[in-house]
Amino acid sequence: TQSTWVSLVDNVVPQLWANVAYPSLKPLNAWILDLTARVAELRSWLNDGQPRAFWLPGFFFPQGFLTGVLQNHARKYNIPIDSLTFRFEVLDAVRPEQVTAPPTDGVYVWGLFIDGARWDAREKTLADALPRVLVDTLPIVHFIPVVEYTPPPTVYVCPLYRTSERRGVLSTTGHSTNFVLAVALPTSVSPDFWVMRGVALVSSLNE
């Protein structure tokens, strides 16, 4: 169509494609690279078996994957899935190649970014962003299913969004099209500090 041709010329994802795709704010050239990486990740999983760490941004519906993790844990230990939620541990490893084996319970997740702050690897806590650096890479996170877990008030319950747009609509599954879940992260200051800064996790950058 004419609109598709104009989008291709302008390096914008055509609306016909965006309507049936995952949320993304990337320009067309970056979107194509991202799509190719997603296909390669799934092909690797099919051909080589389950990865040691999962690229969460690569899933079309990450909420469904995380629900599946909870379901597997519930079946493994014969406990009600409704009683399960995630506890989180940030590892030292940043890339999946640095992980030697999958965890006994839960999953390792990589590919998340911190918008508005950074991760202090030495202190293992959130820290102020460096000058002129808006987004930082979060190391691999261990998503651990726990029965009736409530994060302590000393951690920052950080929202995870699929894009930096930070808004979405309810899909037919009852889940947001953008918000995934809240990730509890250690902080050496009051969690309110990060709330006022509007710090969030995103799984996809704009470029």
Tab-separated table of C-alpha atoms in Angstrom:
chain	number	residue	atom	x	y	z
A	1	THR	CA	0.000	0.000	0.000
A	2	GLN	CA	0.989	3.639	-0.312
A	3	SER	CA	1.301	4.065	3.466
A	4	THR	CA	3.591	1.035	3.694
A	5	TRP	CA	5.827	2.420	0.957
A	6	VAL	CA	6.028	5.790	2.725
A	7	SER	CA	6.932	4.054	5.994
A	8	LEU	CA	9.728	2.088	4.318
A	9	VAL	CA	11.153	5.251	2.785
A	10	ASP	CA	10.943	7.059	6.150
A	11	ASN	CA	12.571	4.158	8.065
A	12	VAL	CA	9.406	3.598	10.087
A	13	VAL	CA	7.798	0.224	10.841
A	14	PRO	CA	4.694	0.014	8.599
A	15	GLN	CA	1.463	0.075	10.530
A	16	LEU	CA	0.342	-3.167	8.896
A	17	TRP	CA	3.375	-4.869	10.433
A	18	ALA	CA	3.119	-3.102	13.787
A	19	ASN	CA	-0.509	-4.190	14.174
A	20	VAL	CA	0.504	-7.860	14.387
A	21	ALA	CA	3.913	-7.401	16.028
A	22	TYR	CA	5.232	-6.883	19.533
A	23	PRO	CA	5.420	-3.368	21.050
A	24	SER	CA	8.458	-1.492	19.795
A	25	LEU	CA	9.600	2.111	19.385
A	26	LYS	CA	12.568	1.249	17.173
A	27	PRO	CA	13.045	2.672	13.685
A	28	LEU	CA	12.641	0.185	10.866
A	29	ASN	CA	16.326	-0.701	10.444
A	30	ALA	CA	16.756	-1.449	14.162
A	31	TRP	CA	13.381	-3.223	14.238
A	32	ILE	CA	14.490	-5.616	11.498
A	33	LEU	CA	17.698	-6.425	13.391
A	34	ASP	CA	15.687	-6.978	16.564
A	35	LEU	CA	13.229	-9.251	14.759
A	36	THR	CA	16.097	-11.253	13.280
A	37	ALA	CA	17.652	-11.660	16.738
A	38	ARG	CA	14.345	-12.895	18.147
A	39	VAL	CA	14.024	-15.523	15.429
A	40	ALA	CA	17.630	-16.613	15.948
A	41	GLU	CA	17.068	-16.962	19.693
A	42	LEU	CA	14.042	-19.203	19.198
A	43	ARG	CA	15.832	-21.227	16.515
A	44	SER	CA	18.756	-21.778	18.880
A	45	TRP	CA	16.351	-22.922	21.595
A	46	LEU	CA	14.730	-25.374	19.150
A	47	ASN	CA	17.986	-26.766	17.771
A	48	ASP	CA	20.244	-26.652	20.828
A	49	GLY	CA	17.811	-27.104	23.696
A	50	GLN	CA	16.704	-24.837	26.515
A	51	PRO	CA	19.137	-21.980	27.141
A	52	ARG	CA	20.888	-21.489	30.473
A	53	ALA	CA	19.626	-17.904	30.569
A	54	PHE	CA	16.561	-16.557	28.780
A	55	TRP	CA	16.465	-13.373	26.726
A	56	LEU	CA	13.189	-12.015	28.123
A	57	PRO	CA	12.857	-9.201	25.548
A	58	GLY	CA	12.868	-11.844	22.821
A	59	PHE	CA	9.461	-13.207	23.771
A	60	PHE	CA	6.357	-11.986	21.983
A	61	PHE	CA	4.412	-12.381	25.264
A	62	PRO	CA	6.869	-12.326	28.207
A	63	GLN	CA	4.084	-12.459	30.785
A	64	GLY	CA	3.074	-15.855	29.407
A	65	PHE	CA	6.632	-17.151	29.700
A	66	LEU	CA	6.873	-16.021	33.326
A	67	THR	CA	3.527	-17.636	34.127
A	68	GLY	CA	4.904	-20.841	32.618
A	69	VAL	CA	7.918	-20.628	34.940
A	70	LEU	CA	5.592	-20.412	37.936
A	71	GLN	CA	3.492	-23.305	36.605
A	72	ASN	CA	6.542	-25.539	36.219
A	73	HIS	CA	7.643	-24.730	39.769
A	74	ALA	CA	4.147	-25.419	41.120
A	75	ARG	CA	4.054	-28.830	39.411
A	76	LYS	CA	7.594	-29.685	40.538
A	77	TYR	CA	6.800	-29.120	44.219
A	78	ASN	CA	3.051	-29.804	44.108
A	79	ILE	CA	2.059	-26.393	45.438
A	80	PRO	CA	-0.730	-24.039	44.307
A	81	ILE	CA	0.415	-21.684	41.573
A	82	ASP	CA	-1.733	-18.904	43.046
A	83	SER	CA	0.563	-18.853	46.082
A	84	LEU	CA	3.691	-18.232	43.998
A	85	THR	CA	5.380	-14.999	43.073
A	86	PHE	CA	8.943	-14.060	42.170
A	87	ARG	CA	11.876	-13.050	44.317
A	88	PHE	CA	14.827	-11.560	42.444
A	89	GLU	CA	18.607	-11.809	42.725
A	90	VAL	CA	20.895	-9.788	40.448
A	91	LEU	CA	23.985	-11.791	39.437
A	92	ASP	CA	27.499	-10.624	38.607
A	93	ALA	CA	27.212	-12.046	35.091
A	94	VAL	CA	25.973	-9.710	32.367
A	95	ARG	CA	25.982	-11.935	29.268
A	96	PRO	CA	24.402	-15.412	28.994
A	97	GLU	CA	27.768	-16.868	27.931
A	98	GLN	CA	28.968	-16.191	31.471
A	99	VAL	CA	26.377	-18.562	32.926
A	100	THR	CA	27.674	-22.129	33.229
A	101	ALA	CA	24.415	-23.886	34.185
A	102	PRO	CA	20.725	-23.092	34.643
A	103	PRO	CA	19.425	-22.579	38.192
A	104	THR	CA	17.805	-25.406	40.138
A	105	ASP	CA	14.627	-23.372	40.534
A	106	GLY	CA	13.349	-20.447	38.500
A	107	VAL	CA	15.152	-18.957	35.514
A	108	TYR	CA	17.999	-16.615	34.688
A	109	VAL	CA	16.852	-13.625	32.647
A	110	TRP	CA	19.009	-11.211	30.665
A	111	GLY	CA	18.487	-8.275	28.327
A	112	LEU	CA	16.921	-5.750	30.728
A	113	PHE	CA	17.870	-2.077	30.979
A	114	ILE	CA	17.593	0.469	33.802
A	115	ASP	CA	16.047	3.755	32.701
A	116	GLY	CA	17.013	6.680	34.931
A	117	ALA	CA	19.597	4.938	37.123
A	118	ARG	CA	22.412	2.393	36.937
A	119	TRP	CA	23.468	-0.818	38.612
A	120	ASP	CA	26.449	-0.556	40.982
A	121	ALA	CA	28.143	-3.934	40.492
A	122	ARG	CA	30.510	-3.422	43.430
A	123	GLU	CA	27.824	-2.516	45.969
A	124	LYS	CA	25.165	-4.651	44.245
A	125	THR	CA	22.572	-1.927	44.440
A	126	LEU	CA	20.872	0.783	42.403
A	127	ALA	CA	22.911	3.954	42.015
A	128	ASP	CA	22.617	7.367	40.408
A	129	ALA	CA	23.049	7.372	36.650
A	130	LEU	CA	26.369	8.603	35.325
A	131	PRO	CA	26.409	12.027	33.640
A	132	ARG	CA	24.741	11.984	30.205
A	133	VAL	CA	23.971	8.255	30.537
A	134	LEU	CA	20.221	7.722	30.674
A	135	VAL	CA	20.094	3.933	30.359
A	136	ASP	CA	22.274	1.237	31.924
A	137	THR	CA	22.382	-2.524	31.386
A	138	LEU	CA	21.102	-4.621	34.275
A	139	PRO	CA	23.100	-7.821	34.817
A	140	ILE	CA	21.413	-11.210	34.601
A	141	VAL	CA	18.581	-11.567	37.102
A	142	HIS	CA	17.541	-14.799	38.796
A	143	PHE	CA	13.742	-15.004	38.877
A	144	ILE	CA	13.034	-17.296	41.844
A	145	PRO	CA	9.500	-18.603	42.488
A	146	VAL	CA	8.662	-18.187	46.183
A	147	VAL	CA	5.513	-18.979	48.143
A	148	GLU	CA	3.668	-15.878	49.349
A	149	TYR	CA	6.713	-13.626	49.039
A	150	THR	CA	6.395	-9.983	49.987
A	151	PRO	CA	9.342	-7.688	49.175
A	152	PRO	CA	10.799	-5.920	52.221
A	153	PRO	CA	10.121	-2.181	52.416
A	154	THR	CA	13.843	-1.457	52.010
A	155	VAL	CA	13.935	-2.509	48.338
A	156	TYR	CA	12.748	-0.554	45.308
A	157	VAL	CA	9.863	-2.303	43.596
A	158	CYS	CA	10.813	-1.342	40.059
A	159	PRO	CA	8.265	-1.609	37.235
A	160	LEU	CA	9.399	-3.469	34.121
A	161	TYR	CA	8.007	-2.250	30.807
A	162	ARG	CA	8.470	-3.633	27.331
A	163	THR	CA	9.212	-0.175	25.891
A	164	SER	CA	10.162	3.216	27.286
A	165	GLU	CA	6.679	4.478	26.448
A	166	ARG	CA	5.652	3.079	29.849
A	167	ARG	CA	1.983	2.783	28.984
A	168	GLY	CA	-0.227	0.205	27.395
A	169	VAL	CA	-3.733	-1.198	27.280
A	170	LEU	CA	-5.249	-4.357	28.656
A	171	SER	CA	-5.064	-7.183	26.137
A	172	THR	CA	-7.605	-9.981	25.749
A	173	THR	CA	-5.541	-12.032	28.233
A	174	GLY	CA	-6.062	-9.418	30.944
A	175	HIS	CA	-2.398	-8.399	30.860
A	176	SER	CA	-1.023	-5.001	29.934
A	177	THR	CA	0.474	-4.711	26.466
A	178	ASN	CA	3.477	-2.915	27.993
A	179	PHE	CA	3.836	-3.495	31.748
A	180	VAL	CA	5.306	-6.926	32.526
A	181	LEU	CA	5.825	-7.104	36.297
A	182	ALA	CA	7.561	-5.348	39.200
A	183	VAL	CA	11.144	-6.342	40.018
A	184	ALA	CA	12.374	-5.770	43.590
A	185	LEU	CA	15.897	-4.298	43.461
A	186	PRO	CA	18.275	-3.543	46.349
A	187	THR	CA	18.831	0.101	47.180
A	188	SER	CA	21.046	1.891	49.697
A	189	VAL	CA	18.684	4.862	49.837
A	190	SER	CA	14.954	5.148	50.408
A	191	PRO	CA	12.870	3.544	47.640
A	192	ASP	CA	11.018	6.871	47.442
A	193	PHE	CA	14.177	8.382	45.955
A	194	TRP	CA	13.842	6.167	42.878
A	195	VAL	CA	10.092	6.676	42.731
A	196	MET	CA	10.663	10.428	42.470
A	197	ARG	CA	13.273	9.814	39.766
A	198	GLY	CA	10.815	7.708	37.804
A	199	VAL	CA	13.279	4.822	37.546
A	200	ALA	CA	12.019	1.805	35.631
A	201	LEU	CA	13.263	-1.251	33.797
A	202	VAL	CA	12.683	-1.609	30.069
A	203	SER	CA	13.261	-4.618	27.869
A	204	SER	CA	13.630	-2.732	24.604
A	205	LEU	CA	15.491	0.468	23.765
A	206	ASN	CA	14.346	3.004	21.196
A	207	GLU	CA	17.304	2.442	18.879
